[in-house]
Amino acid sequence: AQSVTQPDIHITVSEGASLELRCNYSYGATPYLFWYVQSPGQGLQLLLKYFSGDTLVQGIKGFEAEFKRSQSSFNLRKPSVHWSDAAEYFCAVGLPSGGYQKVTFGTGTKLQVIP
Amino acid sequence: GAVVSQHPSRVICKSGTSVKIECRSLDFQATTMFWYRQFPKQSLMLMATSNEGSKATYEQGVEKDKFLINHASLTLSTLTVTSAHPEDSSFYICSAYRTGVNQPQHFGDGTRLSIL
């Protein structure tokens, strides 16, 4: 079965600093990969997705992620963090299943942004 | 704007009550929807896959008689927590797929269920 690991439970960065959130997956083939963001008490918003093609994916809110097959990683990056980026971030893996994708989520990384 | 609407956003009720949560796809038809449960400070756990016009597929360990799922139309799936107890208190989130190639899931804003 596929699995997703987000090694950092909690990260604190200063506003304006760069950010990288780590994500590793375990699966025999290349899965679909996603990053979602969740604000407290809210649902999930899709930041970006990778299905195939260019391994550097651009998303919303200035985020990007790079798929590295050799490292089974899909790390999320942002060059300059804003206070409004404080939230919980989930990496997810999707595997084709009967016409859709069955998605497994990582345990999440909570991002705190300090002035 | 939101493409998946979930209602209600918050429910507080007494133990033994049954609670229905609705998940609607607003501008597309969704033959498949998903129901997740999220405990505090934890990730989302898939509870079941809701299929329009057929029975839901439940994940291992999820009681299908406890969590009734109905997907009667292409835009609406409902989750009913029957005879709810305090241990059922949680954040429930639904998602839906647009039909098409390489489409991601779109999530509702979730329902905070609190059983007293």
PDB file of C-alpha atoms in Angstrom:
ATOM      1  CA  ALA A   1       0.000   0.000   0.000  1.00  0.00           C
ATOM      2  CA  GLN A   2       1.105   3.527  -0.653  1.00  0.00           C
ATOM      3  CA  SER A   3       2.212   5.780   2.168  1.00  0.00           C
ATOM      4  CA  VAL A   4       3.098   9.419   2.568  1.00  0.00           C
ATOM      5  CA  THR A   5       5.575  10.816   5.072  1.00  0.00           C
ATOM      6  CA  GLN A   6       5.833  14.390   6.162  1.00  0.00           C
ATOM      7  CA  PRO A   7       8.771  14.362   8.547  1.00  0.00           C
ATOM      8  CA  ASP A   8       8.193  17.816   9.993  1.00  0.00           C
ATOM      9  CA  ILE A   9       5.176  18.086  12.272  1.00  0.00           C
ATOM     10  CA  HIS A  10       5.700  21.766  12.973  1.00  0.00           C
ATOM     11  CA  ILE A  11       7.795  24.433  11.260  1.00  0.00           C
ATOM     12  CA  THR A  12       8.318  28.057  12.239  1.00  0.00           C
ATOM     13  CA  VAL A  13       9.658  30.597   9.773  1.00  0.00           C
ATOM     14  CA  SER A  14      10.014  34.343   9.770  1.00  0.00           C
ATOM     15  CA  GLU A  15       7.867  36.376   7.436  1.00  0.00           C
ATOM     16  CA  GLY A  16       9.787  36.959   4.228  1.00  0.00           C
ATOM     17  CA  ALA A  17      11.980  33.901   4.668  1.00  0.00           C
ATOM     18  CA  SER A  18      11.978  30.997   2.278  1.00  0.00           C
ATOM     19  CA  LEU A  19      10.084  27.801   3.027  1.00  0.00           C
ATOM     20  CA  GLU A  20      10.474  24.164   2.163  1.00  0.00           C
ATOM     21  CA  LEU A  21       8.091  21.487   3.406  1.00  0.00           C
ATOM     22  CA  ARG A  22       9.208  17.918   2.921  1.00  0.00           C
ATOM     23  CA  CYS A  23       7.184  15.053   1.575  1.00  0.00           C
ATOM     24  CA  ASN A  24       8.251  11.509   0.757  1.00  0.00           C
ATOM     25  CA  TYR A  25       6.077   8.782  -0.617  1.00  0.00           C
ATOM     26  CA  SER A  26       6.297   5.055  -0.892  1.00  0.00           C
ATOM     27  CA  TYR A  27       4.837   3.388  -3.945  1.00  0.00           C
ATOM     28  CA  GLY A  28       6.064   1.090  -6.688  1.00  0.00           C
ATOM     29  CA  ALA A  29       5.239   3.437  -9.529  1.00  0.00           C
ATOM     30  CA  THR A  30       4.874   7.174  -9.904  1.00  0.00           C
ATOM     31  CA  PRO A  31       1.645   8.219  -8.237  1.00  0.00           C
ATOM     32  CA  TYR A  32      -0.296  11.417  -8.603  1.00  0.00           C
ATOM     33  CA  LEU A  33       0.980  13.925  -6.074  1.00  0.00           C
ATOM     34  CA  PHE A  34      -0.770  16.804  -4.392  1.00  0.00           C
ATOM     35  CA  TRP A  35      -0.253  19.514  -1.823  1.00  0.00           C
ATOM     36  CA  TYR A  36      -3.242  20.862   0.067  1.00  0.00           C
ATOM     37  CA  VAL A  37      -3.495  23.641   2.636  1.00  0.00           C
ATOM     38  CA  GLN A  38      -5.961  23.740   5.509  1.00  0.00           C
ATOM     39  CA  SER A  39      -6.739  26.756   7.657  1.00  0.00           C
ATOM     40  CA  PRO A  40      -8.166  26.066  11.133  1.00  0.00           C
ATOM     41  CA  GLY A  41     -11.714  24.720  10.977  1.00  0.00           C
ATOM     42  CA  GLN A  42     -11.736  24.774   7.205  1.00  0.00           C
ATOM     43  CA  GLY A  43     -11.646  22.262   4.414  1.00  0.00           C
ATOM     44  CA  LEU A  44      -8.697  21.624   2.164  1.00  0.00           C
ATOM     45  CA  GLN A  45      -7.593  23.847  -0.693  1.00  0.00           C
ATOM     46  CA  LEU A  46      -5.506  22.440  -3.505  1.00  0.00           C
ATOM     47  CA  LEU A  47      -2.187  24.251  -3.877  1.00  0.00           C
ATOM     48  CA  LEU A  48      -0.776  22.237  -6.751  1.00  0.00           C
ATOM     49  CA  LYS A  49      -0.712  18.811  -8.323  1.00  0.00           C
ATOM     50  CA  TYR A  50       1.618  16.612 -10.327  1.00  0.00           C
ATOM     51  CA  PHE A  51       0.385  14.000 -12.733  1.00  0.00           C
ATOM     52  CA  SER A  52       3.159  13.813 -15.312  1.00  0.00           C
ATOM     53  CA  GLY A  53       5.469  15.971 -17.385  1.00  0.00           C
ATOM     54  CA  ASP A  54       7.536  18.820 -16.007  1.00  0.00           C
ATOM     55  CA  THR A  55       8.745  17.835 -12.573  1.00  0.00           C
ATOM     56  CA  LEU A  56       8.657  21.406 -11.291  1.00  0.00           C
ATOM     57  CA  VAL A  57       5.049  22.336 -10.677  1.00  0.00           C
ATOM     58  CA  GLN A  58       3.750  25.822 -10.071  1.00  0.00           C
ATOM     59  CA  GLY A  59       0.749  26.322  -7.852  1.00  0.00           C
ATOM     60  CA  ILE A  60      -1.358  29.028  -6.355  1.00  0.00           C
ATOM     61  CA  LYS A  61      -0.239  31.614  -3.812  1.00  0.00           C
ATOM     62  CA  GLY A  62       3.336  31.518  -5.071  1.00  0.00           C
ATOM     63  CA  PHE A  63       3.986  27.905  -4.117  1.00  0.00           C
ATOM     64  CA  GLU A  64       5.874  25.387  -6.196  1.00  0.00           C
ATOM     65  CA  ALA A  65       6.869  21.774  -5.756  1.00  0.00           C
ATOM     66  CA  GLU A  66       9.430  19.546  -7.371  1.00  0.00           C
ATOM     67  CA  PHE A  67       8.949  15.869  -8.021  1.00  0.00           C
ATOM     68  CA  LYS A  68      12.174  13.911  -7.632  1.00  0.00           C
ATOM     69  CA  ARG A  69      11.688  10.327  -8.665  1.00  0.00           C
ATOM     70  CA  SER A  70      15.089   9.179  -7.394  1.00  0.00           C
ATOM     71  CA  GLN A  71      14.275  10.449  -3.918  1.00  0.00           C
ATOM     72  CA  SER A  72      10.551   9.643  -3.964  1.00  0.00           C
ATOM     73  CA  SER A  73       9.992  13.194  -2.848  1.00  0.00           C
ATOM     74  CA  PHE A  74       7.628  16.027  -3.647  1.00  0.00           C
ATOM     75  CA  ASN A  75       8.777  18.962  -1.531  1.00  0.00           C
ATOM     76  CA  LEU A  76       6.801  22.183  -1.397  1.00  0.00           C
ATOM     77  CA  ARG A  77       8.618  25.501  -1.604  1.00  0.00           C
ATOM     78  CA  LYS A  78       7.909  29.187  -1.435  1.00  0.00           C
ATOM     79  CA  PRO A  79      10.618  31.839  -1.802  1.00  0.00           C
ATOM     80  CA  SER A  80       9.091  34.371   0.582  1.00  0.00           C
ATOM     81  CA  VAL A  81       6.526  33.448   3.192  1.00  0.00           C
ATOM     82  CA  HIS A  82       3.664  35.754   4.137  1.00  0.00           C
ATOM     83  CA  TRP A  83       1.905  35.782   7.496  1.00  0.00           C
ATOM     84  CA  SER A  84      -1.251  34.558   5.755  1.00  0.00           C
ATOM     85  CA  ASP A  85       0.542  31.339   4.825  1.00  0.00           C
ATOM     86  CA  ALA A  86       0.293  30.122   8.405  1.00  0.00           C
ATOM     87  CA  ALA A  87      -1.807  26.951   8.166  1.00  0.00           C
ATOM     88  CA  GLU A  88      -1.486  23.203   8.006  1.00  0.00           C
ATOM     89  CA  TYR A  89      -0.114  21.668   4.850  1.00  0.00           C
ATOM     90  CA  PHE A  90      -0.864  18.158   3.661  1.00  0.00           C
ATOM     91  CA  CYS A  91       0.980  16.195   1.039  1.00  0.00           C
ATOM     92  CA  ALA A  92      -1.103  13.517  -0.649  1.00  0.00           C
ATOM     93  CA  VAL A  93      -0.642  10.612  -2.996  1.00  0.00           C
ATOM     94  CA  GLY A  94      -3.301   9.474  -5.406  1.00  0.00           C
ATOM     95  CA  LEU A  95      -3.474   6.094  -7.058  1.00  0.00           C
ATOM     96  CA  PRO A  96      -5.802   5.261  -9.920  1.00  0.00           C
ATOM     97  CA  SER A  97      -8.745   3.210  -8.709  1.00  0.00           C
ATOM     98  CA  GLY A  98     -11.774   2.512 -10.844  1.00  0.00           C
ATOM     99  CA  GLY A  99     -11.759   5.734 -12.821  1.00  0.00           C
ATOM    100  CA  TYR A 100     -10.733   8.032  -9.994  1.00  0.00           C
ATOM    101  CA  GLN A 101      -7.860   8.335  -7.570  1.00  0.00           C
ATOM    102  CA  LYS A 102      -7.782   6.918  -4.100  1.00  0.00           C
ATOM    103  CA  VAL A 103      -5.896   9.485  -2.080  1.00  0.00           C
ATOM    104  CA  THR A 104      -3.728   8.937   0.965  1.00  0.00           C
ATOM    105  CA  PHE A 105      -2.732  11.949   3.018  1.00  0.00           C
ATOM    106  CA  GLY A 106       0.396  12.602   5.003  1.00  0.00           C
ATOM    107  CA  THR A 107       0.133  13.560   8.650  1.00  0.00           C
ATOM    108  CA  GLY A 108       0.526  17.237   7.878  1.00  0.00           C
ATOM    109  CA  THR A 109       2.988  20.006   8.685  1.00  0.00           C
ATOM    110  CA  LYS A 110       1.809  22.951  10.695  1.00  0.00           C
ATOM    111  CA  LEU A 111       3.417  26.185   9.562  1.00  0.00           C
ATOM    112  CA  GLN A 112       3.823  29.073  11.946  1.00  0.00           C
ATOM    113  CA  VAL A 113       4.954  32.431  10.591  1.00  0.00           C
ATOM    114  CA  ILE A 114       6.525  34.939  12.947  1.00  0.00           C
ATOM    115  CA  PRO A 115       6.935  38.654  12.241  1.00  0.00           C
TER     116      PRO A 115
ATOM    117  CA  GLY B   1     -15.034  30.023  -5.749  1.00  0.00           C
ATOM    118  CA  ALA B   2     -16.126  26.926  -3.907  1.00  0.00           C
ATOM    119  CA  VAL B   3     -17.033  24.011  -6.091  1.00  0.00           C
ATOM    120  CA  VAL B   4     -18.049  21.670  -3.280  1.00  0.00           C
ATOM    121  CA  SER B   5     -20.478  22.815  -0.617  1.00  0.00           C
ATOM    122  CA  GLN B   6     -20.830  21.041   2.696  1.00  0.00           C
ATOM    123  CA  HIS B   7     -23.639  21.674   5.157  1.00  0.00           C
ATOM    124  CA  PRO B   8     -23.907  22.233   8.038  1.00  0.00           C
ATOM    125  CA  SER B   9     -20.536  23.643   9.002  1.00  0.00           C
ATOM    126  CA  ARG B  10     -21.083  22.953  12.681  1.00  0.00           C
ATOM    127  CA  VAL B  11     -23.429  20.710  14.617  1.00  0.00           C
ATOM    128  CA  ILE B  12     -23.805  20.330  18.359  1.00  0.00           C
ATOM    129  CA  CYS B  13     -26.277  17.725  19.524  1.00  0.00           C
ATOM    130  CA  LYS B  14     -27.104  15.305  22.284  1.00  0.00           C
ATOM    131  CA  SER B  15     -25.902  11.750  22.486  1.00  0.00           C
ATOM    132  CA  GLY B  16     -28.227   9.351  20.682  1.00  0.00           C
ATOM    133  CA  THR B  17     -29.214  11.820  17.995  1.00  0.00           C
ATOM    134  CA  SER B  18     -28.743  11.066  14.320  1.00  0.00           C
ATOM    135  CA  VAL B  19     -27.030  13.767  12.286  1.00  0.00           C
ATOM    136  CA  LYS B  20     -27.092  14.238   8.525  1.00  0.00           C
ATOM    137  CA  ILE B  21     -24.340  16.034   6.656  1.00  0.00           C
ATOM    138  CA  GLU B  22     -24.761  17.073   3.028  1.00  0.00           C
ATOM    139  CA  CYS B  23     -22.097  17.373   0.369  1.00  0.00           C
ATOM    140  CA  ARG B  24     -22.961  19.041  -2.924  1.00  0.00           C
ATOM    141  CA  SER B  25     -20.946  19.576  -6.063  1.00  0.00           C
ATOM    142  CA  LEU B  26     -22.000  23.023  -7.199  1.00  0.00           C
ATOM    143  CA  ASP B  27     -21.082  23.297 -10.838  1.00  0.00           C
ATOM    144  CA  PHE B  28     -20.271  19.792 -11.944  1.00  0.00           C
ATOM    145  CA  GLN B  29     -21.601  16.284 -11.743  1.00  0.00           C
ATOM    146  CA  ALA B  30     -19.797  13.961  -9.392  1.00  0.00           C
ATOM    147  CA  THR B  31     -20.345  10.254  -9.788  1.00  0.00           C
ATOM    148  CA  THR B  32     -17.871   9.674  -6.989  1.00  0.00           C
ATOM    149  CA  MET B  33     -17.568  11.505  -3.705  1.00  0.00           C
ATOM    150  CA  PHE B  34     -15.518  10.741  -0.638  1.00  0.00           C
ATOM    151  CA  TRP B  35     -16.063  11.139   3.065  1.00  0.00           C
ATOM    152  CA  TYR B  36     -13.139  11.745   5.390  1.00  0.00           C
ATOM    153  CA  ARG B  37     -12.811  12.065   9.121  1.00  0.00           C
ATOM    154  CA  GLN B  38     -10.171  14.196  10.773  1.00  0.00           C
ATOM    155  CA  PHE B  39      -9.340  13.976  14.455  1.00  0.00           C
ATOM    156  CA  PRO B  40      -7.712  16.982  16.147  1.00  0.00           C
ATOM    157  CA  LYS B  41      -4.176  17.568  14.973  1.00  0.00           C
ATOM    158  CA  GLN B  42      -4.280  14.514  12.733  1.00  0.00           C
ATOM    159  CA  SER B  43      -4.528  13.848   9.046  1.00  0.00           C
ATOM    160  CA  LEU B  44      -7.586  12.967   7.040  1.00  0.00           C
ATOM    161  CA  MET B  45      -8.696   9.370   7.132  1.00  0.00           C
ATOM    162  CA  LEU B  46     -10.832   8.086   4.314  1.00  0.00           C
ATOM    163  CA  MET B  47     -14.066   6.646   5.651  1.00  0.00           C
ATOM    164  CA  ALA B  48     -15.888   5.670   2.490  1.00  0.00           C
ATOM    165  CA  THR B  49     -16.289   6.176  -1.217  1.00  0.00           C
ATOM    166  CA  SER B  50     -19.753   7.284  -2.230  1.00  0.00           C
ATOM    167  CA  ASN B  51     -20.925   6.109  -5.641  1.00  0.00           C
ATOM    168  CA  GLU B  52     -23.961   7.611  -7.327  1.00  0.00           C
ATOM    169  CA  GLY B  53     -26.723   5.079  -7.652  1.00  0.00           C
ATOM    170  CA  SER B  54     -24.961   2.282  -5.812  1.00  0.00           C
ATOM    171  CA  LYS B  55     -23.793   1.308  -2.374  1.00  0.00           C
ATOM    172  CA  ALA B  56     -20.915   3.107  -0.767  1.00  0.00           C
ATOM    173  CA  THR B  57     -17.581   1.393  -0.327  1.00  0.00           C
ATOM    174  CA  TYR B  58     -16.378   1.601   3.249  1.00  0.00           C
ATOM    175  CA  GLU B  59     -12.800   1.479   4.440  1.00  0.00           C
ATOM    176  CA  GLN B  60     -11.734  -1.174   6.865  1.00  0.00           C
ATOM    177  CA  GLY B  61     -12.833  -0.454  10.386  1.00  0.00           C
ATOM    178  CA  VAL B  62     -15.617   1.960   9.451  1.00  0.00           C
ATOM    179  CA  GLU B  63     -19.059   0.823  10.580  1.00  0.00           C
ATOM    180  CA  LYS B  64     -21.411   1.093   7.638  1.00  0.00           C
ATOM    181  CA  ASP B  65     -24.491   0.885   9.870  1.00  0.00           C
ATOM    182  CA  LYS B  66     -23.133   3.735  11.943  1.00  0.00           C
ATOM    183  CA  PHE B  67     -22.183   5.982   9.056  1.00  0.00           C
ATOM    184  CA  LEU B  68     -24.910   5.772   6.436  1.00  0.00           C
ATOM    185  CA  ILE B  69     -24.043   7.176   3.030  1.00  0.00           C
ATOM    186  CA  ASN B  70     -26.532   8.003   0.323  1.00  0.00           C
ATOM    187  CA  HIS B  71     -25.559   9.311  -3.110  1.00  0.00           C
ATOM    188  CA  ALA B  72     -28.922   9.673  -4.751  1.00  0.00           C
ATOM    189  CA  SER B  73     -27.995  12.223  -7.383  1.00  0.00           C
ATOM    190  CA  LEU B  74     -24.958  13.315  -9.343  1.00  0.00           C
ATOM    191  CA  THR B  75     -24.548  16.407  -7.194  1.00  0.00           C
ATOM    192  CA  LEU B  76     -25.436  15.272  -3.694  1.00  0.00           C
ATOM    193  CA  SER B  77     -24.046  12.794  -1.210  1.00  0.00           C
ATOM    194  CA  THR B  78     -25.174  12.603   2.395  1.00  0.00           C
ATOM    195  CA  LEU B  79     -23.497  11.136   5.452  1.00  0.00           C
ATOM    196  CA  THR B  80     -25.740  10.267   8.378  1.00  0.00           C
ATOM    197  CA  VAL B  81     -24.125   9.543  11.706  1.00  0.00           C
ATOM    198  CA  THR B  82     -26.682   7.357  13.416  1.00  0.00           C
ATOM    199  CA  SER B  83     -27.200   7.343  17.170  1.00  0.00           C
ATOM    200  CA  ALA B  84     -24.185   9.563  17.626  1.00  0.00           C
ATOM    201  CA  HIS B  85     -22.070   9.326  20.746  1.00  0.00           C
ATOM    202  CA  PRO B  86     -19.299  11.568  22.066  1.00  0.00           C
ATOM    203  CA  GLU B  87     -16.622   9.425  20.427  1.00  0.00           C
ATOM    204  CA  ASP B  88     -18.147  10.318  17.055  1.00  0.00           C
ATOM    205  CA  SER B  89     -17.259  13.952  17.625  1.00  0.00           C
ATOM    206  CA  SER B  90     -14.881  14.926  14.887  1.00  0.00           C
ATOM    207  CA  PHE B  91     -14.358  17.014  11.764  1.00  0.00           C
ATOM    208  CA  TYR B  92     -15.951  15.404   8.728  1.00  0.00           C
ATOM    209  CA  ILE B  93     -14.941  16.484   5.236  1.00  0.00           C
ATOM    210  CA  CYS B  94     -16.289  15.454   1.870  1.00  0.00           C
ATOM    211  CA  SER B  95     -14.700  15.691  -1.534  1.00  0.00           C
ATOM    212  CA  ALA B  96     -15.762  15.210  -5.111  1.00  0.00           C
ATOM    213  CA  TYR B  97     -14.198  14.641  -8.483  1.00  0.00           C
ATOM    214  CA  ARG B  98     -14.995  16.386 -11.693  1.00  0.00           C
ATOM    215  CA  THR B  99     -15.275  13.889 -14.494  1.00  0.00           C
ATOM    216  CA  GLY B 100     -12.285  14.024 -16.796  1.00  0.00           C
ATOM    217  CA  VAL B 101      -8.639  13.195 -17.113  1.00  0.00           C
ATOM    218  CA  ASN B 102      -6.262  14.104 -14.323  1.00  0.00           C
ATOM    219  CA  GLN B 103      -8.762  15.888 -12.156  1.00  0.00           C
ATOM    220  CA  PRO B 104      -7.955  16.455  -8.457  1.00  0.00           C
ATOM    221  CA  GLN B 105     -10.399  16.151  -5.619  1.00  0.00           C
ATOM    222  CA  HIS B 106     -12.247  19.264  -4.556  1.00  0.00           C
ATOM    223  CA  PHE B 107     -13.015  19.472  -0.863  1.00  0.00           C
ATOM    224  CA  GLY B 108     -15.872  20.919   1.076  1.00  0.00           C
ATOM    225  CA  ASP B 109     -15.222  23.170   4.057  1.00  0.00           C
ATOM    226  CA  GLY B 110     -15.972  20.412   6.527  1.00  0.00           C
ATOM    227  CA  THR B 111     -18.473  19.848   9.319  1.00  0.00           C
ATOM    228  CA  ARG B 112     -17.485  20.091  12.958  1.00  0.00           C
ATOM    229  CA  LEU B 113     -19.628  17.565  14.815  1.00  0.00           C
ATOM    230  CA  SER B 114     -19.785  17.790  18.596  1.00  0.00           C
ATOM    231  CA  ILE B 115     -21.802  15.234  20.531  1.00  0.00           C
ATOM    232  CA  LEU B 116     -22.586  16.134  24.123  1.00  0.00           C
TER     233      LEU B 116
END
